[in-house]
Amino acid sequence: DNNLALDLAAHSIRIEAPIPGKRAVGIEVPNVKPAVVRLSSILQSKDWQDITSPLGFCIGKDISGAPVARALDKMPHLLVAGQTGSGKSVMINTILTSLLYRNSPSDLKLILVDPKQVELKPYDDIPHLLTPVITEPEKCISALKWTVAEMERRYTALSEARVRNIVEYNNQKKEEGMPYIVIVIDELADLMMMAARDVEALIVRIAQKARAVGIHLILATQRPSVDVITGLIKANVPARIAFTVASQVDSRTIIDQIGAEKLLGEGDMLLLTADMPKPRRVQGAFISDEETNKVTDFIRKQREPQYDDEVVSQPVQLNGRGGIVADYGANDADDDMYKDAVQVVVEGRKASTSLLQRRLRVGYARAARLIETMEEQGVIGPADGSRPRDVLVNSVDEVFNRAAPSAAESDEVLDDSLDSEFPDDEQA
C-alpha cells in the first residue's frame, strides 16, 4: 500500500480486492481537491425520491458520484463511530434533517441525547421531541427504560389489533396511529462509563425487539473501543458507519475489518449494512449549522412541543445494577389528568388518542395509556378499526361515583367484616 501511494503521490490509498460482482481489484486514490456534497443535491435525487419509507435519510455520494440514501426502518438501527473531526456530528445533523423533512410531529417522535450539550442544541423545543434534549446520563437511562416499557405496551396493542407491525396497525387505526420513535445518542461512551451493564442491557433489548413497533436507535461515539461498542451491541446493530479512526483495531471494532484508518476525514466514511457483502465508501452530505438552524426555526413556528414528563422521571441507579422498569399506567385512574381526560371524552362524545393529545397537551404515550385506562374502567368501548370509540357514560360524576363506594357502603362493609371476625357469644 505504501509503495503504491508513493508512486501515485497520493496521501493514502485503499485497495478493494476484489470489487464486489467483478473480476477486478480496485485501488481508490483520493482527489487532490475533494468536492463538497450538499444535502440539497441528495434531496433532489431520484434515489432519495424512490425511498417511500417515512424513515428515509440521506447519506451522501459514493466514489462514482451516485447518491446514497437509506431507510432507517430497514436497517433497523445504526451505529456511527469515528474520531473527533471526522464528520460524525454532521452525519447526525444530516440524518435528523432528512427525518424532519418527511415527517410531521404526529408521525415521528425524537429522543435526543447530547452529553456535550452543544451538538444537538439547534433541535431544542422542536415539536417532534418527546422530552427536551437530554444532557444528563441519569435522564438518558430513564428514557431508555421508558422506551422498553413503551415497546412492550405497543406490542400489546399490536396483539389486540391482530397485526404484526406498526405499518399494518396505523393502516387499520388511522385515528389512533402510533408515531415512529427514533432515539439518537450522540456519545455512547459517556453512558457506558456511568452504568455499562444497565445501558448495554437496555440497548440490546430495544435493538432486538423494537423494529416491529416503530422504535429505532442511532448510536454515535468517538471512542470505538470494545468496552463501548460491545459484542452484544454489535450483534444487534447490523448497520454501521465508520468515519476516520486512529488504528486498524478501531476499524475492526466498528466494521469487523480494516480500512477506516485510511479514510481522509471530513465526511469520508465506510457504510456497512446487513445486505452489503463489503463496506461502501461514501462522502457524507454536508449541511451547515446555519442551514440546520433555519430548518429548526421554521419547524418551531409550526407547533409547540408536547413533552411527556414520564420519559425522564424513571428511577435510576448508576451503580451498574440498575432498577426495574416501572409499571406504567397503574395509577392513571387516580390522577387529575385522568379526570380531565374523562371530561374531554364525555363532553365531546368521542374518544381518541389524538383528541387527548390536542386538548390536554400531552404526548402520545400518555394519551394512549389514558385511553387504555378508560377502556378498562368501562368509560369507553373497545377499538373498532378506524372508527371512533363509543363513549359508554353520560357524565363525569357517573364515572367517579361508581369508582369509590359511599361512606355508608364503606361502614356497612366494615361492620360485616367485624361481625364475621368477632362473632357474638351466642354464636360462639
mmCIF file with all atom_site columns, C-alpha atoms in Angstrom, residues 62-155:
data_model
loop_
_atom_site.group_PDB
_atom_site.id
_atom_site.type_symbol
_atom_site.label_atom_id
_atom_site.label_alt_id
_atom_site.label_comp_id
_atom_site.label_asym_id
_atom_site.label_entity_id
_atom_site.label_seq_id
_atom_site.pdbx_PDB_ins_code
_atom_site.Cartn_x
_atom_site.Cartn_y
_atom_site.Cartn_z
_atom_site.occupancy
_atom_site.B_iso_or_equiv
_atom_site.pdbx_formal_charge
_atom_site.auth_seq_id
_atom_site.auth_comp_id
_atom_site.auth_asym_id
_atom_site.auth_atom_id
_atom_site.pdbx_PDB_model_num
ATOM 1  C CA . ASP A 1 62  ? -20.230 7.113  -3.390 1.00 0.00 ? 62  ASP A CA 1
ATOM 2  C CA . ILE A 1 63  ? -16.910 7.154  -5.260 1.00 0.00 ? 63  ILE A CA 1
ATOM 3  C CA . SER A 1 64  ? -18.697 7.084  -8.644 1.00 0.00 ? 64  SER A CA 1
ATOM 4  C CA . GLY A 1 65  ? -20.835 10.104 -7.743 1.00 0.00 ? 65  GLY A CA 1
ATOM 5  C CA . ALA A 1 66  ? -24.081 8.163  -7.240 1.00 0.00 ? 66  ALA A CA 1
ATOM 6  C CA . PRO A 1 67  ? -26.357 9.491  -4.452 1.00 0.00 ? 67  PRO A CA 1
ATOM 7  C CA . VAL A 1 68  ? -26.685 7.203  -1.426 1.00 0.00 ? 68  VAL A CA 1
ATOM 8  C CA . ALA A 1 69  ? -29.817 7.163  0.735  1.00 0.00 ? 69  ALA A CA 1
ATOM 9  C CA . ARG A 1 70  ? -31.248 4.530  3.046  1.00 0.00 ? 70  ARG A CA 1
ATOM 10 C CA . ALA A 1 71  ? -34.326 3.828  5.190  1.00 0.00 ? 71  ALA A CA 1
ATOM 11 C CA . LEU A 1 72  ? -33.790 3.516  8.944  1.00 0.00 ? 72  LEU A CA 1
ATOM 12 C CA . ASP A 1 73  ? -36.666 1.059  9.359  1.00 0.00 ? 73  ASP A CA 1
ATOM 13 C CA . LYS A 1 74  ? -34.848 -1.373 7.039  1.00 0.00 ? 74  LYS A CA 1
ATOM 14 C CA . MET A 1 75  ? -31.566 -1.216 8.948  1.00 0.00 ? 75  MET A CA 1
ATOM 15 C CA . PRO A 1 76  ? -33.247 -1.124 11.636 1.00 0.00 ? 76  PRO A CA 1
ATOM 16 C CA . HIS A 1 77  ? -30.693 0.518  13.979 1.00 0.00 ? 77  HIS A CA 1
ATOM 17 C CA . LEU A 1 78  ? -27.486 2.416  13.187 1.00 0.00 ? 78  LEU A CA 1
ATOM 18 C CA . LEU A 1 79  ? -24.058 2.732  14.806 1.00 0.00 ? 79  LEU A CA 1
ATOM 19 C CA . VAL A 1 80  ? -21.910 5.760  13.857 1.00 0.00 ? 80  VAL A CA 1
ATOM 20 C CA . ALA A 1 81  ? -18.297 5.918  15.053 1.00 0.00 ? 81  ALA A CA 1
ATOM 21 C CA . GLY A 1 82  ? -15.176 7.909  14.270 1.00 0.00 ? 82  GLY A CA 1
ATOM 22 C CA . GLN A 1 83  ? -12.576 10.138 15.859 1.00 0.00 ? 83  GLN A CA 1
ATOM 23 C CA . THR A 1 84  ? -13.032 13.851 16.584 1.00 0.00 ? 84  THR A CA 1
ATOM 24 C CA . GLY A 1 85  ? -13.386 15.956 13.440 1.00 0.00 ? 85  GLY A CA 1
ATOM 25 C CA . SER A 1 86  ? -14.178 13.038 11.143 1.00 0.00 ? 86  SER A CA 1
ATOM 26 C CA . GLY A 1 87  ? -17.729 14.185 10.307 1.00 0.00 ? 87  GLY A CA 1
ATOM 27 C CA . LYS A 1 88  ? -19.778 12.251 12.830 1.00 0.00 ? 88  LYS A CA 1
ATOM 28 C CA . SER A 1 89  ? -21.828 15.198 14.116 1.00 0.00 ? 89  SER A CA 1
ATOM 29 C CA . VAL A 1 90  ? -22.547 16.445 10.594 1.00 0.00 ? 90  VAL A CA 1
ATOM 30 C CA . MET A 1 91  ? -23.840 12.959 9.746  1.00 0.00 ? 91  MET A CA 1
ATOM 31 C CA . ILE A 1 92  ? -26.204 13.101 12.727 1.00 0.00 ? 92  ILE A CA 1
ATOM 32 C CA . ASN A 1 93  ? -27.461 16.515 11.537 1.00 0.00 ? 93  ASN A CA 1
ATOM 33 C CA . THR A 1 94  ? -27.968 15.133 8.026  1.00 0.00 ? 94  THR A CA 1
ATOM 34 C CA . ILE A 1 95  ? -29.988 12.178 9.330  1.00 0.00 ? 95  ILE A CA 1
ATOM 35 C CA . LEU A 1 96  ? -32.153 14.339 11.601 1.00 0.00 ? 96  LEU A CA 1
ATOM 36 C CA . THR A 1 97  ? -32.797 16.923 8.880  1.00 0.00 ? 97  THR A CA 1
ATOM 37 C CA . SER A 1 98  ? -33.808 14.154 6.472  1.00 0.00 ? 98  SER A CA 1
ATOM 38 C CA . LEU A 1 99  ? -36.244 12.712 9.023  1.00 0.00 ? 99  LEU A CA 1
ATOM 39 C CA . LEU A 1 100 ? -37.744 16.134 9.777  1.00 0.00 ? 100 LEU A CA 1
ATOM 40 C CA . TYR A 1 101 ? -38.063 16.751 6.028  1.00 0.00 ? 101 TYR A CA 1
ATOM 41 C CA . ARG A 1 102 ? -40.503 13.841 5.700  1.00 0.00 ? 102 ARG A CA 1
ATOM 42 C CA . ASN A 1 103 ? -42.380 13.624 8.996  1.00 0.00 ? 103 ASN A CA 1
ATOM 43 C CA . SER A 1 104 ? -44.797 15.781 10.951 1.00 0.00 ? 104 SER A CA 1
ATOM 44 C CA . PRO A 1 105 ? -44.686 15.783 14.781 1.00 0.00 ? 105 PRO A CA 1
ATOM 45 C CA . SER A 1 106 ? -47.662 13.404 14.866 1.00 0.00 ? 106 SER A CA 1
ATOM 46 C CA . ASP A 1 107 ? -45.809 10.869 12.687 1.00 0.00 ? 107 ASP A CA 1
ATOM 47 C CA . LEU A 1 108 ? -42.356 10.965 14.319 1.00 0.00 ? 108 LEU A CA 1
ATOM 48 C CA . LYS A 1 109 ? -41.127 11.476 17.873 1.00 0.00 ? 109 LYS A CA 1
ATOM 49 C CA . LEU A 1 110 ? -37.479 12.007 18.799 1.00 0.00 ? 110 LEU A CA 1
ATOM 50 C CA . ILE A 1 111 ? -35.458 11.396 21.950 1.00 0.00 ? 111 ILE A CA 1
ATOM 51 C CA . LEU A 1 112 ? -32.109 13.196 21.603 1.00 0.00 ? 112 LEU A CA 1
ATOM 52 C CA . VAL A 1 113 ? -29.196 12.596 23.987 1.00 0.00 ? 113 VAL A CA 1
ATOM 53 C CA . ASP A 1 114 ? -26.340 15.114 23.893 1.00 0.00 ? 114 ASP A CA 1
ATOM 54 C CA . PRO A 1 115 ? -23.830 14.838 26.771 1.00 0.00 ? 115 PRO A CA 1
ATOM 55 C CA . LYS A 1 116 ? -21.703 17.616 25.207 1.00 0.00 ? 116 LYS A CA 1
ATOM 56 C CA . GLN A 1 117 ? -24.709 19.972 25.499 1.00 0.00 ? 117 GLN A CA 1
ATOM 57 C CA . VAL A 1 118 ? -23.874 21.783 22.237 1.00 0.00 ? 118 VAL A CA 1
ATOM 58 C CA . GLU A 1 119 ? -24.060 19.306 19.339 1.00 0.00 ? 119 GLU A CA 1
ATOM 59 C CA . LEU A 1 120 ? -27.857 18.896 19.303 1.00 0.00 ? 120 LEU A CA 1
ATOM 60 C CA . LYS A 1 121 ? -28.719 22.319 20.720 1.00 0.00 ? 121 LYS A CA 1
ATOM 61 C CA . PRO A 1 122 ? -30.335 23.505 17.434 1.00 0.00 ? 122 PRO A CA 1
ATOM 62 C CA . TYR A 1 123 ? -33.098 20.916 17.923 1.00 0.00 ? 123 TYR A CA 1
ATOM 63 C CA . ASP A 1 124 ? -34.233 22.267 21.297 1.00 0.00 ? 124 ASP A CA 1
ATOM 64 C CA . ASP A 1 125 ? -38.003 22.791 21.522 1.00 0.00 ? 125 ASP A CA 1
ATOM 65 C CA . ILE A 1 126 ? -38.923 21.404 18.112 1.00 0.00 ? 126 ILE A CA 1
ATOM 66 C CA . PRO A 1 127 ? -42.396 19.784 18.265 1.00 0.00 ? 127 PRO A CA 1
ATOM 67 C CA . HIS A 1 128 ? -41.038 16.341 17.341 1.00 0.00 ? 128 HIS A CA 1
ATOM 68 C CA . LEU A 1 129 ? -39.317 15.930 20.729 1.00 0.00 ? 129 LEU A CA 1
ATOM 69 C CA . LEU A 1 130 ? -40.803 13.645 23.397 1.00 0.00 ? 130 LEU A CA 1
ATOM 70 C CA . THR A 1 131 ? -38.661 15.375 26.013 1.00 0.00 ? 131 THR A CA 1
ATOM 71 C CA . PRO A 1 132 ? -36.178 18.286 25.965 1.00 0.00 ? 132 PRO A CA 1
ATOM 72 C CA . VAL A 1 133 ? -32.730 17.377 24.646 1.00 0.00 ? 133 VAL A CA 1
ATOM 73 C CA . ILE A 1 134 ? -31.182 15.136 27.319 1.00 0.00 ? 134 ILE A CA 1
ATOM 74 C CA . THR A 1 135 ? -27.735 16.082 28.621 1.00 0.00 ? 135 THR A CA 1
ATOM 75 C CA . GLU A 1 136 ? -27.536 14.022 31.842 1.00 0.00 ? 136 GLU A CA 1
ATOM 76 C CA . PRO A 1 137 ? -26.717 10.276 31.922 1.00 0.00 ? 137 PRO A CA 1
ATOM 77 C CA . GLU A 1 138 ? -29.386 9.585  34.561 1.00 0.00 ? 138 GLU A CA 1
ATOM 78 C CA . LYS A 1 139 ? -32.128 11.014 32.347 1.00 0.00 ? 139 LYS A CA 1
ATOM 79 C CA . CYS A 1 140 ? -30.842 9.082  29.346 1.00 0.00 ? 140 CYS A CA 1
ATOM 80 C CA . ILE A 1 141 ? -31.043 5.771  31.191 1.00 0.00 ? 141 ILE A CA 1
ATOM 81 C CA . SER A 1 142 ? -34.519 6.767  32.370 1.00 0.00 ? 142 SER A CA 1
ATOM 82 C CA . ALA A 1 143 ? -35.504 7.427  28.750 1.00 0.00 ? 143 ALA A CA 1
ATOM 83 C CA . LEU A 1 144 ? -34.209 4.008  27.696 1.00 0.00 ? 144 LEU A CA 1
ATOM 84 C CA . LYS A 1 145 ? -36.228 2.348  30.471 1.00 0.00 ? 145 LYS A CA 1
ATOM 85 C CA . TRP A 1 146 ? -39.319 4.273  29.387 1.00 0.00 ? 146 TRP A CA 1
ATOM 86 C CA . THR A 1 147 ? -38.690 3.141  25.804 1.00 0.00 ? 147 THR A CA 1
ATOM 87 C CA . VAL A 1 148 ? -38.606 -0.519 26.864 1.00 0.00 ? 148 VAL A CA 1
ATOM 88 C CA . ALA A 1 149 ? -41.950 -0.098 28.637 1.00 0.00 ? 149 ALA A CA 1
ATOM 89 C CA . GLU A 1 150 ? -43.413 1.753  25.636 1.00 0.00 ? 150 GLU A CA 1
ATOM 90 C CA . MET A 1 151 ? -42.172 -1.032 23.357 1.00 0.00 ? 151 MET A CA 1
ATOM 91 C CA . GLU A 1 152 ? -43.982 -3.658 25.432 1.00 0.00 ? 152 GLU A CA 1
ATOM 92 C CA . ARG A 1 153 ? -47.143 -1.537 25.519 1.00 0.00 ? 153 ARG A CA 1
ATOM 93 C CA . ARG A 1 154 ? -47.043 -1.233 21.738 1.00 0.00 ? 154 ARG A CA 1
ATOM 94 C CA . TYR A 1 155 ? -46.642 -4.982 21.312 1.00 0.00 ? 155 TYR A CA 1
#
